[in-house]
Amino acid sequence: MCGIVGYIGEKQAYPILINGLYRLEYRGYDSAGITLVNETIKSYKQKGKVSVLEDFVSGKDIKGHVGIAHTRWATHGEPNNVNAHPHLSNSEKLAIVHNGIIENYDTLKKELINRGYTFHSETDTEVLINLIEDIKTKEKVDLIEAVRIALQSVIGAYAIVIASEEYPDMLIAARKGSPLVVGVGKENDFYLASDATPIIQYTDEVVYLEDEEIAILKKGEILQIKNIKNKTINPYVQKLSISLDALEKQGYEHFMLKEIYEQVNSIKDSMRGRLNPENWNIMLGGIVDYELRLMNAKRLIIVACGTSFHAGLVGEYLFEELARIPVEVEYASEFRYRKPILTEDDTVIAISQSGETADTLAAIQIAKEKGAKVLGICNVVGSSISRETHAGVFTHAGPEIGVASTKAFTAQVTVLTLMALRIAKMKGSIIASHYQQIVHELYEIPNKIEEALKTDKLIVEISEKFKNAHNFLYLGRGINFPVALEGALKLKEISYIHAEGYPAAEMKHGPIALIDENMPTVVISTNKTIYDKVMSNIQEVKARKGVIIAIVSSGDNQISESADYVIEVPHTQEILDPLVNTIPLQLLSYHIAVMRGCDVDRPRNLAKSVTVE
Ligand code: F6R
């Protein structure tokens, strides 16, 4: 999704801005631009990568202590130099960068055209900056007031930063529904960004703007915040806990590979301080006040998107099997528009790595409006979802930069497992010895992941064989069905190979027609309880000349005999299978994508956090 960077202070703004744009590349974008204020406003914009913008700017005037910059992920209008941000007002004295969507931009645009304004781009953003200019001129108010009035007539979501030639020592920022962080610098300066990644190398003191807040950043002055109703707000300064190291590749070729390998430790971090190996007790401080509610819940509703949705599906098996609580798992984007039946007795769990996914946020709002309590499972501390939910548990997986989610998934599943086990124990729905076995095994999972990562070399060989396939089928049963969905999603998003995840037994109701010697079928076949059934599904594929790549538990001999390629992973409790089985699937998609020459960390058309619906 679009990214914002801003700087105001004594340093030269350009290096900070361009650096910040590089840091934001992981979010996904199609064009980039920078505006610098130095007596006059200078804007440079280019379609394509940040490096294209950097080449374009080379040799041009980049002086200035104030500036704003943007990576754009097209919503209104195709990716090109004109639609790229920043956008200037008709007088060319105001510049804006914007994330989000102004839904009533068409009406506002018509009114402005009637008042003599002209538009160069197809964007909603250009409408907003001209609306501000028009109000400023018409109402004879200062820029801050013009922004405040303009935002009152805007419907939609925005994170904006405005620079002005008339006020060269000031930036104005505001947000609603789209995140914006102010970094309070150590040298009388301020940084702005859509997430903390461009800020962390300069300061660890940040203020997360709340909806409808306007920040006024003036050189050498303290940060001022007011809301659009003109109420003064005291800035709440927080410490950032992420380290700069976590934002670097540290010798790995891609962030995705680094993050796959990080899972040995990220899962430990998700469990740290929560699972006590001395008495095997689980303690989840963030939801302590909601444990009784969960224990007595008649049902749980999980809402999420993409990979987080797949983690939610794993959560369904966990809560139903261990805590005996019925669970419904919903795509947040569907949930929000289908008049869900919720009461005050309901508890909703929202899962999100970024904590900024617009559909998940909207689902949370709806659940809250209906009186339900909402718990969050988020990775990004300070994110909108972590703040909008009544309580929650952070996954503590560390920053996930690769667009394809890997360590966030296993961290989400780890947290769901801890939650389900904790509630199961409180409720008495699990016998003590079984609880002990699972908890002990969960504690051992990082070691098992380390083992599973050793399949890497074999997976490179398998990837070589199948890198040119046009279609893949992923099959799994029981708790391995969501793993199949996740494996297919990983492959399609980074290698652009069509892949489908299916419950293995459903295959005969349709997808079996696709099977031939050209379509590899990945079967996640570590199930203990329905081993024979999975075996039969494999035979059905083999009988149609299908090629089987099987993920099996180490020591398996039956399925291994039937499969064409066998990837052995360490044994674990079946309920914990997803944590181990996901690893080879992540590696398979990674290697195939690399072999196909795909941009693994920045797959086409994708955004890391989807802040528009
Ligand atoms: C897939 C992927 C996406 C996200 C989805 C939800 O690899 O990254 O499918 O899982 O956009 O994002 P979050 O978890 O940030 O809400």
XYZ file of C-alpha atoms and ligand atoms in Angstrom:
629
model
C 0.000 0.000 0.000
C 0.977 3.618 -0.343
C 3.689 4.891 1.959
C 4.354 8.340 3.384
C 7.551 9.970 4.624
C 8.022 13.527 5.835
C 10.766 15.553 7.469
C 11.072 19.008 8.991
C 14.133 20.214 10.879
C 17.680 21.408 10.424
C 18.999 18.479 8.377
C 18.758 18.191 4.610
C 15.418 16.505 3.961
C 16.208 14.679 0.702
C 18.481 11.889 2.051
C 15.995 11.193 4.856
C 13.077 11.111 2.445
C 14.669 8.883 -0.204
C 15.981 6.551 2.481
C 12.514 6.413 3.975
C 11.002 5.555 0.593
C 13.420 2.634 0.274
C 12.365 1.447 3.715
C 8.728 1.601 2.648
C 9.263 -0.367 -0.557
C 8.139 -3.558 1.172
C 4.595 -2.201 1.412
C 4.150 -2.516 -2.359
C 3.875 0.430 -4.767
C 4.005 1.428 -8.409
C 5.381 4.990 -8.400
C 7.200 7.371 -6.101
C 7.688 11.098 -5.593
C 9.236 13.780 -3.436
C 8.475 17.442 -2.758
C 11.056 19.703 -1.146
C 10.369 23.138 0.279
C 13.176 25.662 -0.051
C 11.826 29.133 -0.857
C 9.852 27.470 -3.635
C 8.304 24.039 -3.873
C 10.077 21.486 -6.054
C 8.431 18.199 -6.936
C 9.870 15.101 -8.579
C 7.739 12.072 -9.424
C 8.331 8.915 -11.391
C 6.452 5.762 -12.232
C 8.348 2.658 -11.101
C 10.817 1.908 -8.367
C 12.305 4.356 -5.882
C 15.639 3.825 -7.664
C 14.060 5.246 -10.844
C 13.053 8.351 -8.909
C 16.531 8.605 -7.411
C 18.125 8.447 -10.895
C 15.651 11.018 -12.174
C 16.406 13.423 -9.336
C 20.159 13.047 -9.719
C 21.788 16.394 -10.598
C 18.605 18.357 -9.830
C 18.039 20.833 -7.017
C 17.342 18.801 -3.907
C 18.086 21.378 -1.266
C 15.630 21.935 1.558
C 15.101 21.218 5.230
C 11.449 20.372 4.782
C 9.914 17.778 2.518
C 7.323 15.098 1.932
C 7.569 11.892 -0.064
C 5.353 9.029 -1.152
C 5.202 5.586 -2.661
C 1.903 5.124 -4.504
C -0.129 1.940 -4.924
C -2.713 2.912 -7.525
C -6.386 3.114 -6.586
C -7.742 6.057 -8.609
C -6.028 6.237 -11.981
C -3.321 4.091 -13.517
C 0.281 4.157 -12.300
C 2.048 6.979 -14.181
C 4.108 10.097 -13.498
C 1.062 12.375 -13.325
C -0.945 10.277 -10.895
C 2.089 9.765 -8.635
C 2.196 11.835 -5.429
C 2.917 14.495 -4.187
C 0.125 16.496 -5.839
C 0.184 20.256 -6.098
C -2.721 22.678 -5.764
C -3.611 24.896 -8.732
C -1.480 27.725 -7.332
C 1.406 25.237 -7.024
C 2.011 26.564 -3.536
C 0.603 23.590 -1.653
C 1.725 19.981 -1.944
C 0.136 16.852 -0.484
C 0.856 13.174 -0.069
C -2.086 10.946 0.751
C -2.822 7.348 1.665
C -6.404 6.121 1.596
C -9.435 6.911 -0.508
C -11.622 10.019 -0.564
C -14.964 8.442 -1.388
C -16.829 11.658 -2.210
C -14.018 13.006 -4.380
C -16.194 13.095 -7.483
C -18.767 15.443 -5.946
C -16.036 17.641 -4.485
C -14.222 17.672 -7.833
C -17.330 18.822 -9.725
C -17.843 21.683 -7.277
C -14.197 22.726 -7.655
C -14.372 22.556 -11.463
C -17.415 24.862 -11.287
C -15.299 27.226 -9.235
C -12.627 27.280 -11.940
C -10.172 24.652 -10.701
C -8.422 22.395 -13.190
C -7.100 18.888 -12.607
C -4.122 17.156 -14.140
C -4.370 13.721 -12.570
C -7.174 11.220 -12.097
C -6.592 11.063 -8.355
C -8.827 11.847 -5.411
C -5.767 13.384 -3.743
C -5.511 16.292 -6.167
C -9.122 17.084 -5.322
C -8.325 17.264 -1.621
C -5.397 19.671 -1.956
C -7.444 21.984 -4.162
C -10.346 21.821 -1.750
C -7.947 22.998 0.970
C -6.647 25.779 -1.270
C -10.180 26.840 -2.172
C -11.282 26.990 1.485
C -8.159 28.932 2.422
C -8.828 31.542 -0.256
C -12.588 31.675 0.030
C -12.838 31.714 3.840
C -9.671 33.792 4.290
C -8.345 31.412 6.964
C -4.839 30.158 7.629
C -3.644 26.821 6.268
C -4.230 24.846 9.473
C -7.816 26.031 9.633
C -8.338 25.359 5.928
C -7.142 21.777 6.406
C -9.423 21.335 9.400
C -12.481 22.643 7.568
C -11.705 20.632 4.427
C -11.380 17.385 6.385
C -14.870 17.905 7.766
C -16.329 17.548 4.305
C -14.289 14.508 3.365
C -15.846 11.042 3.387
C -13.398 8.171 3.369
C -9.989 7.326 4.720
C -6.874 9.425 4.718
C -3.409 9.867 6.058
C -2.107 13.130 4.636
C 0.872 15.435 4.938
C 0.817 18.921 3.496
C 3.765 21.167 2.705
C 3.401 24.799 1.707
C 5.476 27.485 0.067
C 3.717 30.151 2.101
C 4.513 28.351 5.397
C 7.951 26.891 4.630
C 8.658 26.023 8.273
C 5.583 23.905 8.829
C 4.133 20.542 7.855
C 0.530 19.587 8.577
C -0.424 15.948 8.964
C -3.767 14.282 9.605
C -5.273 10.847 9.631
C -8.536 8.957 9.553
C -8.589 5.217 8.982
C -5.076 5.168 7.561
C -2.071 5.104 9.890
C 0.394 7.943 10.419
C 3.257 8.133 12.906
C 5.102 11.274 14.007
C 8.711 10.725 15.060
C 9.893 13.268 17.611
C 13.522 13.848 16.661
C 16.425 14.530 18.970
C 17.566 17.634 17.090
C 14.492 19.820 17.202
C 13.097 17.997 14.240
C 10.152 15.812 13.284
C 9.745 12.775 11.068
C 6.509 11.484 9.620
C 5.732 8.113 8.159
C 2.923 5.702 7.476
C 4.693 3.145 9.652
C 7.705 3.381 11.927
C 10.216 1.749 9.571
C 11.547 5.004 8.003
C 11.754 6.652 11.426
C 13.515 4.082 13.592
C 17.047 5.013 12.538
C 16.587 8.601 13.690
C 14.455 8.414 16.813
C 12.632 5.937 19.007
C 10.096 8.462 20.299
C 6.866 8.426 18.350
C 3.296 9.625 18.482
C 0.666 7.571 16.683
C -2.005 9.921 15.436
C -5.586 8.935 16.180
C -8.478 9.252 13.754
C -9.447 12.824 12.902
C -6.351 14.267 14.562
C -4.280 16.973 12.915
C -0.600 17.361 13.810
C 1.113 20.694 13.289
C 4.858 20.314 12.960
C 6.786 23.556 13.125
C 10.539 23.895 13.038
C 11.967 24.404 16.527
C 8.560 24.229 18.235
C 6.870 21.495 20.221
C 4.438 19.172 18.489
C 0.871 20.466 18.434
C -2.107 18.217 17.894
C -5.779 19.104 17.594
C -8.746 17.212 16.239
C -10.970 18.274 13.395
C -13.462 19.645 15.926
C -10.687 22.024 17.053
C -10.063 20.351 20.419
C -6.424 20.461 21.562
C -4.930 17.015 22.186
C -1.924 16.258 24.386
C 0.548 14.212 22.325
C 1.139 10.758 23.821
C 4.796 9.964 23.141
C 5.635 6.228 23.000
C 8.941 4.364 22.738
C 9.504 2.225 19.674
C 10.709 -1.250 20.490
C 11.863 -2.429 17.035
C 15.542 -2.408 16.210
C 17.199 -1.230 13.032
C 18.780 -4.675 12.584
C 15.346 -6.188 12.195
C 14.828 -4.005 9.126
C 17.961 -5.225 7.341
C 18.464 -8.419 5.330
C 21.465 -9.465 7.434
C 23.143 -11.418 4.651
C 20.049 -13.168 3.299
C 19.227 -12.698 -0.349
C 15.652 -11.726 0.428
C 13.643 -10.617 3.438
C 11.307 -13.539 2.834
C 14.125 -16.066 3.240
C 15.410 -14.265 6.322
C 11.942 -14.323 7.822
C 11.446 -18.017 7.023
C 14.672 -18.779 8.900
C 13.762 -16.408 11.727
C 10.848 -18.612 12.686
C 12.995 -20.661 15.044
C 13.340 -17.553 17.173
C 10.149 -15.671 16.379
C 8.082 -18.549 17.746
C 10.166 -18.494 20.905
C 9.433 -14.774 21.132
C 5.709 -15.435 20.726
C 5.859 -17.855 23.677
C 8.337 -15.945 25.841
C 6.919 -15.027 29.240
C 3.674 -16.758 28.336
C 4.501 -20.442 28.503
C 6.298 -21.315 31.709
C 8.474 -24.422 31.202
C 8.751 -24.963 34.947
C 5.102 -25.688 35.556
C 3.751 -25.613 31.958
C 1.325 -22.856 32.875
C 0.193 -20.434 30.199
C -0.341 -16.807 31.028
C -1.567 -14.306 28.446
C -1.458 -10.951 30.183
C -3.202 -9.061 27.376
C -6.433 -11.034 27.649
C -6.460 -11.930 31.324
C -9.661 -9.950 31.866
C -11.371 -11.813 29.053
C -10.484 -15.383 29.993
C -13.724 -16.089 31.812
C -15.647 -14.692 28.892
C -13.757 -16.957 26.513
C -14.229 -19.930 28.794
C -17.985 -19.426 28.814
C -18.276 -18.429 25.163
C -21.029 -20.186 23.218
C -19.081 -19.486 20.041
C -16.140 -17.491 18.778
C -15.934 -15.579 15.531
C -12.552 -15.076 13.933
C -12.166 -12.362 11.288
C -9.055 -11.843 9.147
C -7.765 -11.643 5.578
C -5.284 -13.642 3.503
C -2.649 -15.518 5.444
C -4.098 -14.300 8.735
C -7.412 -15.852 7.657
C -5.605 -19.157 7.178
C -4.179 -18.836 10.702
C -7.770 -18.238 11.811
C -8.824 -21.507 10.167
C -6.124 -23.300 12.136
C -7.525 -21.508 15.197
C -10.919 -23.062 14.479
C -9.453 -26.557 14.821
C -7.523 -25.552 17.937
C -10.419 -23.984 19.819
C -12.918 -26.630 18.809
C -10.698 -29.592 19.590
C -9.023 -28.329 22.735
C -11.451 -25.859 24.296
C -14.629 -27.320 22.750
C -15.844 -23.896 21.672
C -17.580 -23.654 18.260
C -15.733 -21.261 15.969
C -16.749 -19.432 12.812
C -13.943 -18.050 10.665
C -14.841 -15.261 8.280
C -13.073 -13.236 5.639
C -13.252 -9.760 7.147
C -14.182 -8.348 3.739
C -17.284 -10.570 3.571
C -18.213 -10.256 7.212
C -18.395 -6.477 7.038
C -20.996 -6.436 4.279
C -23.269 -9.313 5.141
C -25.250 -8.126 8.139
C -23.642 -10.563 10.586
C -25.744 -11.692 13.526
C -23.888 -10.657 16.660
C -24.925 -9.904 20.206
C -23.269 -8.590 23.333
C -22.507 -12.182 24.278
C -20.267 -12.693 21.275
C -16.495 -12.535 21.263
C -14.720 -11.787 18.023
C -11.021 -12.432 17.454
C -9.409 -10.258 14.780
C -6.081 -11.486 13.410
C -3.734 -9.206 11.506
C 0.014 -8.987 11.047
C 0.069 -5.307 10.125
C -2.854 -4.295 12.298
C -3.866 -1.931 9.496
C -5.906 -4.072 7.088
C -8.925 -1.937 6.188
C -11.404 -4.813 5.902
C -10.379 -6.281 9.251
C -10.638 -2.852 10.861
C -14.127 -2.398 9.428
C -15.166 -5.841 10.672
C -13.976 -4.850 14.151
C -16.048 -1.648 14.036
C -19.159 -3.586 13.060
C -18.636 -6.141 15.816
C -18.159 -3.359 18.358
C -21.241 -1.499 17.158
C -23.263 -4.648 17.806
C -21.926 -4.853 21.332
C -19.549 -7.788 20.853
C -16.160 -7.802 22.535
C -13.216 -7.895 20.139
C -9.808 -9.361 20.888
C -6.875 -8.754 18.577
C -3.938 -10.905 17.555
C -1.548 -8.415 15.975
C 2.125 -8.198 15.181
C 2.592 -4.444 14.955
C 2.510 -2.723 18.316
C 0.707 0.610 18.112
C -1.189 -0.398 14.967
C -4.797 0.642 14.433
C -6.203 -2.837 15.072
C -4.249 -3.235 18.285
C -5.743 0.038 19.444
C -9.285 -0.546 18.183
C -9.740 -3.922 19.887
C -10.852 -4.240 23.511
C -7.822 -6.382 24.392
C -5.433 -8.705 22.663
C -2.194 -10.574 22.353
C 0.781 -9.373 20.334
C 2.529 -12.027 18.278
C 5.999 -10.497 18.828
C 7.332 -11.943 15.562
C 9.354 -8.768 14.863
C 8.922 -6.613 11.741
C 7.827 -8.627 8.725
C 9.163 -6.906 5.620
C 8.723 -9.585 2.932
C 5.334 -9.043 1.326
C 4.566 -12.758 1.537
C 3.700 -13.422 5.134
C 5.720 -16.233 6.735
C 6.814 -15.733 10.322
C 3.633 -13.801 11.101
C 1.574 -16.898 10.208
C 3.442 -19.242 12.543
C 3.411 -16.594 15.272
C -0.369 -16.190 14.905
C -0.840 -19.961 15.079
C 1.405 -20.088 18.156
C -0.654 -17.439 19.923
C -3.921 -19.157 18.958
C -2.521 -22.419 20.328
C -1.575 -20.755 23.608
C -5.039 -19.190 23.867
C -6.875 -22.427 23.101
C -4.744 -24.400 25.555
C -5.164 -21.824 28.312
C -8.946 -21.763 27.923
C -9.103 -25.554 27.590
C -7.233 -25.953 30.858
C -9.418 -23.441 32.680
C -12.532 -25.057 31.314
C -11.379 -28.580 32.014
C -12.102 -29.608 28.436
C -8.700 -31.261 28.135
C -7.300 -33.960 30.386
C -4.174 -32.975 32.288
C -1.855 -35.487 30.621
C -2.911 -34.438 27.129
C -2.438 -30.789 28.063
C 1.067 -31.595 29.317
C 1.937 -33.442 26.113
C 0.799 -30.632 23.840
C 2.323 -27.827 25.877
C 5.611 -29.670 26.139
C 5.590 -30.297 22.412
C 4.719 -26.665 21.698
C 7.744 -25.638 23.702
C 9.842 -27.914 21.489
C 8.427 -26.542 18.233
C 11.304 -24.090 17.569
C 13.696 -27.078 17.516
C 11.390 -28.923 15.151
C 11.282 -25.902 12.889
C 15.060 -25.862 12.895
C 14.913 -29.491 11.720
C 12.268 -28.712 9.102
C 14.486 -25.961 7.698
C 17.070 -28.614 6.868
C 14.801 -29.738 4.020
C 15.932 -26.600 2.171
C 18.475 -28.372 -0.062
C 16.013 -31.054 -1.110
C 13.396 -28.405 -1.764
C 15.781 -26.556 -4.079
C 16.041 -29.768 -6.140
C 12.267 -30.250 -6.201
C 11.761 -26.599 -7.117
C 14.119 -27.008 -10.062
C 11.899 -29.798 -11.391
C 8.623 -27.926 -11.055
C 9.561 -24.286 -11.584
C 7.879 -24.242 -14.999
C 4.577 -25.803 -13.950
C 1.493 -23.754 -14.779
C -0.696 -25.103 -11.999
C -0.209 -26.653 -8.579
C -2.718 -28.393 -6.345
C -2.215 -28.430 -2.558
C -4.151 -30.995 -0.559
C -4.525 -31.409 3.189
C -7.052 -32.835 5.613
C -8.132 -31.757 9.061
C -5.816 -29.191 10.536
C -3.586 -29.580 7.486
C -6.292 -28.208 5.192
C -5.543 -24.561 6.118
C -1.869 -25.420 5.622
C -2.706 -26.464 2.054
C -4.510 -23.144 1.511
C -1.539 -21.248 2.872
C 0.939 -23.221 0.744
C -1.072 -22.429 -2.392
C -1.355 -18.747 -1.492
C 2.404 -18.468 -0.946
C 3.149 -20.022 -4.317
C 0.718 -17.937 -6.331
C 1.561 -14.605 -4.761
C 5.307 -14.714 -5.320
C 5.832 -17.012 -8.311
C 2.608 -16.161 -10.226
C 1.904 -19.867 -10.720
C -1.755 -20.714 -10.344
C -2.243 -22.858 -7.254
C -5.274 -24.137 -5.408
C -5.537 -25.418 -1.869
C -8.204 -28.036 -1.282
C -9.383 -30.403 1.424
C -7.932 -33.663 0.102
C -11.244 -35.527 0.083
C -13.045 -32.729 -1.749
C -10.730 -33.232 -4.683
C -12.946 -35.930 -6.131
C -15.837 -33.452 -6.306
C -14.183 -31.376 -8.995
C -10.453 -30.628 -9.006
C -9.653 -34.261 -9.808
C -10.548 -33.367 -13.404
C -7.444 -31.174 -13.537
C -5.020 -33.897 -12.567
C -2.543 -35.097 -15.156
C 1.199 -35.623 -15.361
C 1.780 -31.876 -15.766
C 0.144 -30.723 -12.553
C 2.137 -31.371 -9.378
C 0.051 -32.117 -6.302
C 1.526 -31.240 -2.924
C -0.059 -33.391 -0.235
C 0.418 -32.459 3.387
C 0.214 -35.943 4.779
C 1.466 -35.905 8.348
C -1.984 -36.636 9.806
C -2.008 -39.393 12.379
C -5.745 -39.801 12.879
C -6.812 -40.038 9.243
C -3.581 -41.315 7.786
C -5.297 -44.024 5.721
C -7.752 -41.553 4.260
C -4.938 -39.268 3.127
C -3.209 -42.331 1.695
C -6.340 -43.116 -0.365
C -6.455 -39.535 -1.657
C -2.861 -39.919 -2.802
C -3.772 -43.124 -4.647
C -6.604 -41.281 -6.392
C -4.093 -38.755 -7.724
C -1.569 -41.430 -8.687
C -4.235 -43.379 -10.577
C -4.632 -40.330 -12.842
C -0.908 -40.044 -13.510
C -0.595 -37.153 -11.088
C 2.785 -36.301 -9.597
C 2.861 -36.267 -5.800
C 5.116 -34.172 -3.599
C 4.340 -35.411 -0.098
C 5.122 -33.724 3.201
C 5.383 -36.620 5.645
C 6.480 -37.160 9.233
C 10.004 -38.507 9.533
C 10.123 -42.272 9.416
C 6.924 -42.579 7.377
C 7.202 -45.436 4.912
C 3.727 -45.999 3.502
C 3.006 -42.644 1.894
C 6.678 -42.246 1.044
C 6.426 -45.313 -1.151
C 3.564 -43.938 -3.194
C 4.776 -40.358 -3.520
C 7.121 -39.193 -6.266
C 8.926 -36.728 -4.020
C 9.027 -36.928 -0.261
C 9.837 -34.140 2.177
C 10.257 -35.420 5.733
C 9.514 -33.129 8.636
C 9.897 -33.919 12.334
C 7.091 -35.611 14.213
C 4.889 -33.502 16.427
C 1.427 -33.597 17.960
C -1.085 -33.532 15.125
C -2.712 -30.362 16.484
C 0.657 -28.603 16.103
C 1.313 -29.894 12.577
C 0.691 -26.523 10.861
C 3.644 -24.950 12.640
C 6.061 -27.481 11.188
C 4.411 -28.317 7.861
C 4.222 -24.718 6.728
C 8.023 -24.441 6.664
C 8.736 -26.612 3.583
C 5.809 -25.003 1.757
C 7.244 -21.540 2.378
C 10.629 -22.738 1.114
C 9.080 -24.369 -1.961
C 7.309 -21.174 -2.997
C 10.422 -19.115 -2.256
C 12.796 -21.217 -4.362
C 10.388 -21.590 -7.272
C 9.857 -17.820 -7.329
C 13.606 -17.129 -7.235
C 14.199 -19.627 -10.068
C 11.515 -17.938 -12.139
C 13.244 -14.592 -11.649
C 10.376 -13.095 -9.656
C 10.804 -10.169 -7.302
C 10.210 -12.231 -4.170
C 10.034 -9.412 -1.644
C 7.973 -7.143 -3.868
C 5.573 -9.291 -5.863
C 3.645 -7.474 -8.568
C 0.353 -5.793 -7.635
C 0.636 -6.772 -3.987
C 0.788 -4.563 -0.948
C 2.089 -5.506 2.474
C -0.693 -3.867 4.400
C -3.925 -3.406 2.529
C -5.258 -0.166 3.921
C -7.980 0.248 1.302
C -10.997 -1.988 0.884
C -0.056 -13.177 2.139
C -0.262 -11.916 2.819
C -1.634 -11.332 2.853
C -1.958 -10.844 4.264
C -3.304 -10.113 4.270
C -3.710 -9.702 5.669
O 1.260 -13.585 2.206
O 0.644 -11.344 3.341
O -2.580 -12.245 2.408
O -1.975 -11.934 5.123
O -3.238 -8.996 3.448
O -2.772 -8.839 6.207
P -2.706 -8.558 7.751
O -2.324 -9.823 8.416
O -1.655 -7.504 7.892
O -4.056 -8.097 8.178
